[in-house]
Structures are given as C-alpha cells and as structure tokens.
Amino acid sequence: MKAVQLTQFGIENLIVNEVESPRPSDNEVLVRIKAVSLNYLDNIIAQGSFSNAMNFPYIPASDGSGIVASVGKNVTRWKTGDRVAIQYVQKWTKGNIDKESNSIRVAWQTPGVMAEYVCIPEYGLVKAPDNLSFEETATLPIAALTAWHGLINQANLQLGQTVLTQGTGGVSLFALQIAKAAGARVIATTSSDEKAKKLRAIGADEVINYTQNPEWHQQVLSLTNGEGVDITLDIAGTKTIEQSLLSVKEMGFVGTAGFISGAALPLDIHRHKINMSFLRIQGLAVGSAESFSALNRAIELTNLHPVIDEVFTIDRVKAAYKKLEEGKHFGKIVISM
C-alpha cells in the first residue's frame, strides 16, 4: 500500500512510499483511509519543534476518515463498508478524561493515518456524518471536536449568548459555525478585509480586523455595550491570552485551544480581573468519542459543512504542508488518499 513517511525532520523529507499493508488483530478494524486533514500540530511535529522523540520513518497525521475494509473476529460494533472517522484520543470513549483514557493519541503513541490502510481498535472509531464527504469528515477529529467540546461541554453555550472567535483556522471556523447553529451571536477577529468578508459569509455577526485594531479587546467591549462576551476560544496563546481575558464578561469562559504564537501564558490576576470577575480558564484538546458522536449528529441535523481551503492529492503532500506552514489558508487543508 501507499503511505506518506517522514524520513527525518523537515517538510522536504516527506515521501510517498510502498509499505506492507497492516492486518487487524481480533479487536481491531482495518480502515481504508479516504482522506486526511492537517493541523498546526502536524507541521510542528514534522519540523521537529514539538518533540525530538521520533522513530523514523514516521507516518504522519491524526485526522482521517474512510471505509471499514475488514474487522477482527471479536469486533461487533463495525462491519465492512461502514463510513467512519478516527477518534484522536483513542481510549477517551466517554465522560471526563483521566490518565488512562489520555494515554494514546493517534500519530503520537501510534502511527499516523496518512496511509491507504490503518488498523484501529474497535473503540477508536466513530460513525461519519451521513451528509459529509470523506474530505469533509476528515476535518472533524481535532478541530471540530475541540470547538464542540469547548463550547458545548465545557462552556455550556446557551441560546442568545455571545461568542468571540479568533482567526480563520480550523478550530475557530468550527466554533463560529457551531455557535451560530446553537443560536449564539458571534464576533470574529481576523487579519484582513478579504477574510472578514468570508467570515461574514459563513455567519459572523461582527468582524474585527486585529491588524487595524491591535487592542482588539476594546472593540469587543464596544460591540457588547462594555460587558464583554460570554465565551472565547484562545487560539494563539502567548500573544492573545491577555486580550482574550479582557474580552470576556464576569463568569466568562476562556478556552485555551492553541499556541501558534507561543505556549507561555502571561497572566496577572489583578490586571486581567481573573479573580474579581470569576473568570474561567480551561485547557482544551478535543473530546471523547461519545462527544464526537454527538457532534456528528448535530452536523447532520443542522446540515453543517466544514470550510475547506484546498484538497491536495497524496503526491502533493509537501505542497499541502507548505501551505499550512504559510498560514494563509482559510479553513482546513485536506489530502485525498
């Protein structure tokens, strides 16, 4: 079978290779991967800036969708032909995460899914939404589930609340779409007027250009009569956490969902009114398979469709990674297998 392999750190070292097809054990499912999508994490893993502990050759990518090709003899949940998506945190099947359920992540403790066939434990898959293509489904496991888990499960988003989304990456665009489907008002930030038009086209009620308004939390307060928003998902980390905290109202929710500008969070309990305003800062990193299934049911009921910037063929994997690295995309970058 064909598989993408990273032979050493650096995007230039991604190759398409012929490798032996895996065989499922008694409790595993063999999935014919149809599409994968890229996340910021994939780029920093490939570049070697996330972790030096890597066994080469390494098959990358955590997000994937496909068709069940065969099942092990003990598998009862799936059958040949089922359309499925990969659950990123494999053992997190339901409820709150703990040490054991947080122990295996796809493309960390296991090979990635950028291959024609992969073996996945029976519990590590969810049913794909009926209304989405394989390319669309491949965008869901990390970005969509992080937005869903943050807004619905952690922040307890309510009809009529106001949500602040940041930028035009996968988590933020899914947060915008999910918040609108749930009956919320959405204020979005972005870097250009062109992207602002696209954000309005998919439902943003207000858009703030943060290059023109470096202290963008002031515009957020102005748009909310000085109160602030109920919820925001902070995407960039170091450079945005302060303004995220200053943008939310009393009892406001700030989900830390990314670190593209740095992982250190400079916090001042007094200046950022963390204690006096009873603010909640919550770490976010996807959700359980049970939550993923709930997301997929909501996608079907509301006919939500992910925003895809571009679909690449497997032979253009380097170009896909380079586009991700440039950061100029609007929506998800997908590789068709």
XYZ file of C-alpha atoms in Angstrom:
337
model
C 0.000 0.000 0.000
C 0.974 3.638 -0.328
C 1.878 5.610 2.775
C 3.404 9.021 3.412
C 6.538 8.770 5.531
C 8.710 11.361 7.208
C 12.289 10.075 6.955
C 13.792 12.805 9.163
C 12.682 16.189 10.468
C 11.787 18.727 7.798
C 8.883 19.009 5.345
C 11.303 18.309 2.488
C 11.750 14.816 3.941
C 8.145 13.724 3.385
C 7.938 10.924 0.811
C 5.267 8.610 -0.600
C 6.412 5.042 -0.152
C 5.190 1.485 -0.713
C 4.868 -0.343 2.603
C 3.276 -3.579 3.786
C -0.469 -3.390 4.471
C -1.416 -3.970 8.129
C -3.627 -6.822 9.301
C -6.205 -6.275 12.048
C -5.963 -8.185 15.309
C -9.034 -9.806 16.854
C -10.209 -6.487 18.362
C -9.180 -4.173 15.544
C -10.758 -2.684 12.440
C -8.933 -2.302 9.129
C -9.880 1.089 7.680
C -9.334 2.116 4.072
C -8.373 5.769 4.564
C -10.004 8.057 2.015
C -8.890 11.474 3.260
C -6.804 13.133 5.969
C -6.642 16.735 7.141
C -3.737 18.703 8.543
C -3.484 20.585 11.820
C -0.896 23.017 13.186
C 0.349 20.103 15.291
C 1.267 18.144 12.142
C 3.512 20.960 10.985
C 5.444 21.339 14.239
C 5.843 17.561 14.540
C 7.267 17.391 11.008
C 9.620 20.297 11.688
C 10.869 18.745 14.929
C 9.853 21.713 17.080
C 7.233 19.779 19.059
C 9.206 16.722 20.152
C 12.609 15.244 19.412
C 11.407 11.762 20.330
C 10.536 10.323 16.952
C 11.134 6.955 15.326
C 11.768 7.233 11.602
C 10.294 6.514 9.149
C 7.192 8.085 10.678
C 3.689 8.047 9.154
C 2.098 11.438 9.983
C -1.392 12.870 10.525
C -4.002 12.346 13.231
C -7.200 13.309 11.366
C -8.674 10.789 8.959
C -11.832 9.296 7.508
C -12.534 6.184 5.500
C -14.386 2.923 4.989
C -14.194 -0.231 7.067
C -12.368 -2.773 4.891
C -12.475 -5.703 7.325
C -12.880 -6.431 11.032
C -11.232 -8.729 13.578
C -13.160 -11.737 14.829
C -14.131 -10.100 18.151
C -15.401 -6.853 16.627
C -19.168 -6.345 16.885
C -19.602 -2.575 16.536
C -18.488 -2.221 12.902
C -18.978 -4.056 9.614
C -17.382 -3.884 6.192
C -18.489 -0.795 4.285
C -19.200 1.434 7.302
C -18.128 5.069 6.879
C -16.005 6.121 9.854
C -13.840 8.860 11.337
C -10.773 8.374 13.514
C -11.043 9.216 17.233
C -7.858 11.164 18.041
C -7.544 10.354 21.769
C -8.167 6.669 21.246
C -9.137 5.490 24.740
C -11.278 8.520 25.620
C -14.586 6.853 24.878
C -16.885 8.895 27.158
C -17.099 11.073 30.255
C -14.207 13.092 31.679
C -10.667 12.325 30.655
C -8.239 10.669 33.070
C -4.669 9.379 32.893
C -5.609 6.070 31.281
C -8.032 7.478 28.707
C -5.491 10.179 27.824
C -2.673 7.695 27.174
C -2.924 7.076 23.414
C -3.178 9.757 20.738
C -3.075 8.953 17.031
C 0.275 9.864 15.445
C 1.883 10.234 18.894
C 1.777 6.840 20.551
C 0.607 5.175 17.321
C 1.497 5.604 13.647
C -0.458 8.321 11.851
C -3.216 7.776 9.320
C -1.659 9.117 6.110
C -1.691 5.669 4.565
C -4.100 3.707 2.397
C -4.892 1.300 5.244
C -4.658 1.574 9.034
C -5.654 -0.703 11.915
C -7.682 0.950 14.666
C -9.106 -0.576 17.871
C -12.872 -1.089 17.726
C -13.426 1.693 20.269
C -11.229 4.172 18.359
C -13.716 4.993 15.598
C -16.966 6.938 15.293
C -19.666 6.895 12.629
C -19.120 9.538 9.953
C -21.929 12.075 9.392
C -24.197 10.996 6.539
C -24.247 14.478 4.984
C -20.474 14.899 4.652
C -17.949 13.694 2.099
C -14.822 11.843 3.195
C -12.822 15.043 2.701
C -15.208 16.974 4.945
C -15.307 14.214 7.560
C -11.517 14.154 7.748
C -11.542 17.727 9.102
C -13.536 16.799 12.226
C -11.430 14.727 14.687
C -9.298 17.514 16.179
C -10.541 20.952 15.098
C -14.296 20.393 15.105
C -14.319 18.259 18.232
C -12.165 20.781 20.123
C -14.618 23.561 19.232
C -17.629 21.392 20.149
C -16.177 20.160 23.436
C -15.131 23.684 24.411
C -18.387 25.429 23.550
C -20.969 22.777 24.377
C -19.461 20.554 27.062
C -17.157 22.948 28.908
C -18.570 26.459 28.396
C -22.198 25.241 28.352
C -23.108 27.538 25.457
C -26.666 28.855 25.685
C -29.072 30.326 23.152
C -28.572 34.090 22.924
C -25.038 34.213 24.317
C -22.129 35.923 22.555
C -19.048 34.016 21.394
C -15.747 35.537 20.279
C -13.815 33.518 17.684
C -10.211 34.270 16.801
C -8.743 33.997 13.315
C -9.637 31.669 10.467
C -8.060 28.358 11.434
C -9.992 25.135 11.766
C -10.996 25.392 15.442
C -12.143 28.997 15.066
C -14.223 28.387 11.954
C -15.881 25.354 13.509
C -16.523 27.394 16.663
C -18.222 30.052 14.548
C -20.415 27.513 12.764
C -21.314 25.588 15.920
C -22.082 28.771 17.862
C -24.399 30.055 15.120
C -26.136 26.673 14.887
C -26.691 26.876 18.660
C -28.307 30.314 18.419
C -25.405 32.479 19.590
C -24.132 35.843 18.409
C -20.589 35.611 17.022
C -17.901 38.276 16.966
C -14.864 37.171 14.949
C -11.344 38.546 14.609
C -9.160 38.297 11.517
C -6.174 39.910 9.827
C -7.656 41.158 6.548
C -10.759 42.654 4.987
C -10.848 39.780 2.493
C -11.067 37.206 5.278
C -13.605 39.402 7.078
C -15.955 39.076 4.097
C -15.590 35.299 4.174
C -16.285 35.206 7.912
C -19.475 37.206 7.439
C -20.482 34.883 4.616
C -20.430 31.874 6.972
C -22.331 33.638 9.721
C -20.188 36.050 11.745
C -22.342 38.894 13.081
C -19.404 41.268 13.631
C -15.772 41.096 12.493
C -12.774 42.929 13.959
C -9.602 43.403 11.907
C -6.880 42.922 14.526
C -4.128 44.341 12.295
C -6.019 47.622 12.216
C -7.054 47.316 15.880
C -4.100 45.877 17.849
C -6.001 46.357 21.145
C -8.935 44.422 19.747
C -10.468 43.663 23.127
C -11.577 47.303 23.193
C -13.643 46.751 20.043
C -15.108 43.601 21.624
C -16.206 45.618 24.648
C -17.637 48.337 22.402
C -19.698 45.773 20.478
C -21.072 44.329 23.732
C -22.014 47.592 25.488
C -18.951 47.343 27.686
C -19.864 43.939 29.091
C -17.684 41.530 27.127
C -18.517 38.186 25.564
C -19.640 35.019 27.322
C -17.103 32.701 25.695
C -13.925 32.799 23.652
C -11.514 30.116 22.471
C -7.961 31.459 22.567
C -6.023 30.127 19.588
C -2.637 31.836 19.650
C -1.554 31.540 23.281
C 1.191 33.938 24.373
C 0.250 36.947 22.248
C -3.538 36.733 22.620
C -4.335 35.389 26.082
C -4.306 38.847 27.699
C -6.834 40.275 25.262
C -8.911 37.106 25.460
C -9.238 37.583 29.224
C -10.059 41.277 28.827
C -12.736 40.431 26.234
C -14.978 38.267 28.436
C -17.594 39.334 30.958
C -17.939 38.282 34.587
C -18.028 34.490 34.852
C -16.663 34.424 31.304
C -15.066 31.336 29.755
C -11.647 31.362 28.045
C -10.693 28.051 26.464
C -7.003 27.680 25.624
C -7.253 25.862 22.306
C -3.945 26.684 20.632
C -0.428 28.046 20.942
C 0.590 29.272 17.499
C 2.262 32.393 18.962
C 3.789 30.574 21.929
C 2.835 28.271 24.789
C 3.650 30.571 27.737
C 0.594 32.347 29.173
C 1.473 35.665 30.872
C -1.298 36.116 33.445
C -1.894 38.855 36.005
C -4.675 38.006 38.465
C -5.402 41.671 39.188
C -4.870 43.348 35.798
C -6.794 40.640 33.943
C -9.522 40.566 36.610
C -9.271 36.791 36.853
C -10.398 36.584 40.467
C -12.560 39.688 40.725
C -14.567 38.732 37.624
C -14.605 34.999 38.432
C -13.135 34.145 35.035
C -12.669 30.536 33.987
C -9.589 29.442 32.025
C -9.988 25.929 30.657
C -7.453 23.820 28.774
C -8.911 22.240 25.635
C -7.715 19.385 23.433
C -10.517 17.616 21.546
C -13.100 15.423 23.317
C -14.396 11.909 23.856
C -15.763 9.528 21.223
C -19.183 9.970 22.845
C -18.885 13.737 22.353
C -17.635 13.200 18.776
C -20.770 11.183 18.017
C -22.939 13.961 19.475
C -21.136 16.484 17.271
C -21.756 14.339 14.208
C -25.478 14.073 14.986
C -25.624 17.869 15.270
C -23.794 18.191 11.941
C -26.429 16.001 10.289
C -29.391 17.798 11.900
C -28.146 21.283 11.006
C -26.522 20.241 7.695
C -23.301 21.924 8.776
C -20.461 21.640 6.246
C -16.815 22.235 7.177
C -14.888 25.016 5.474
C -12.131 23.508 3.319
C -9.437 25.726 1.841
C -7.926 23.191 -0.576
C -7.786 19.457 -1.245
C -4.394 18.076 -2.279
C -3.590 14.687 -3.796
C -1.194 12.431 -1.904
C 1.649 13.127 -4.348
C 1.443 16.839 -3.383
C 1.827 16.276 0.350
C 4.801 18.651 0.604
C 2.789 21.443 -1.011
C -0.018 20.826 1.478
C 2.364 21.125 4.418
C 3.959 24.263 2.967
C 0.559 25.912 2.626
C -0.189 25.010 6.237
C 3.154 26.474 7.298
C 2.475 29.761 5.461
C -0.715 30.244 7.446
C -2.629 31.972 4.653
C -5.352 29.337 4.340
C -9.000 29.916 5.190
C -10.333 26.657 6.581
C -8.891 23.176 6.548
C -6.212 21.698 4.322
C -7.106 18.176 3.202
C -5.164 15.399 1.467
C -7.142 12.929 -0.586
C -5.843 9.363 -0.367
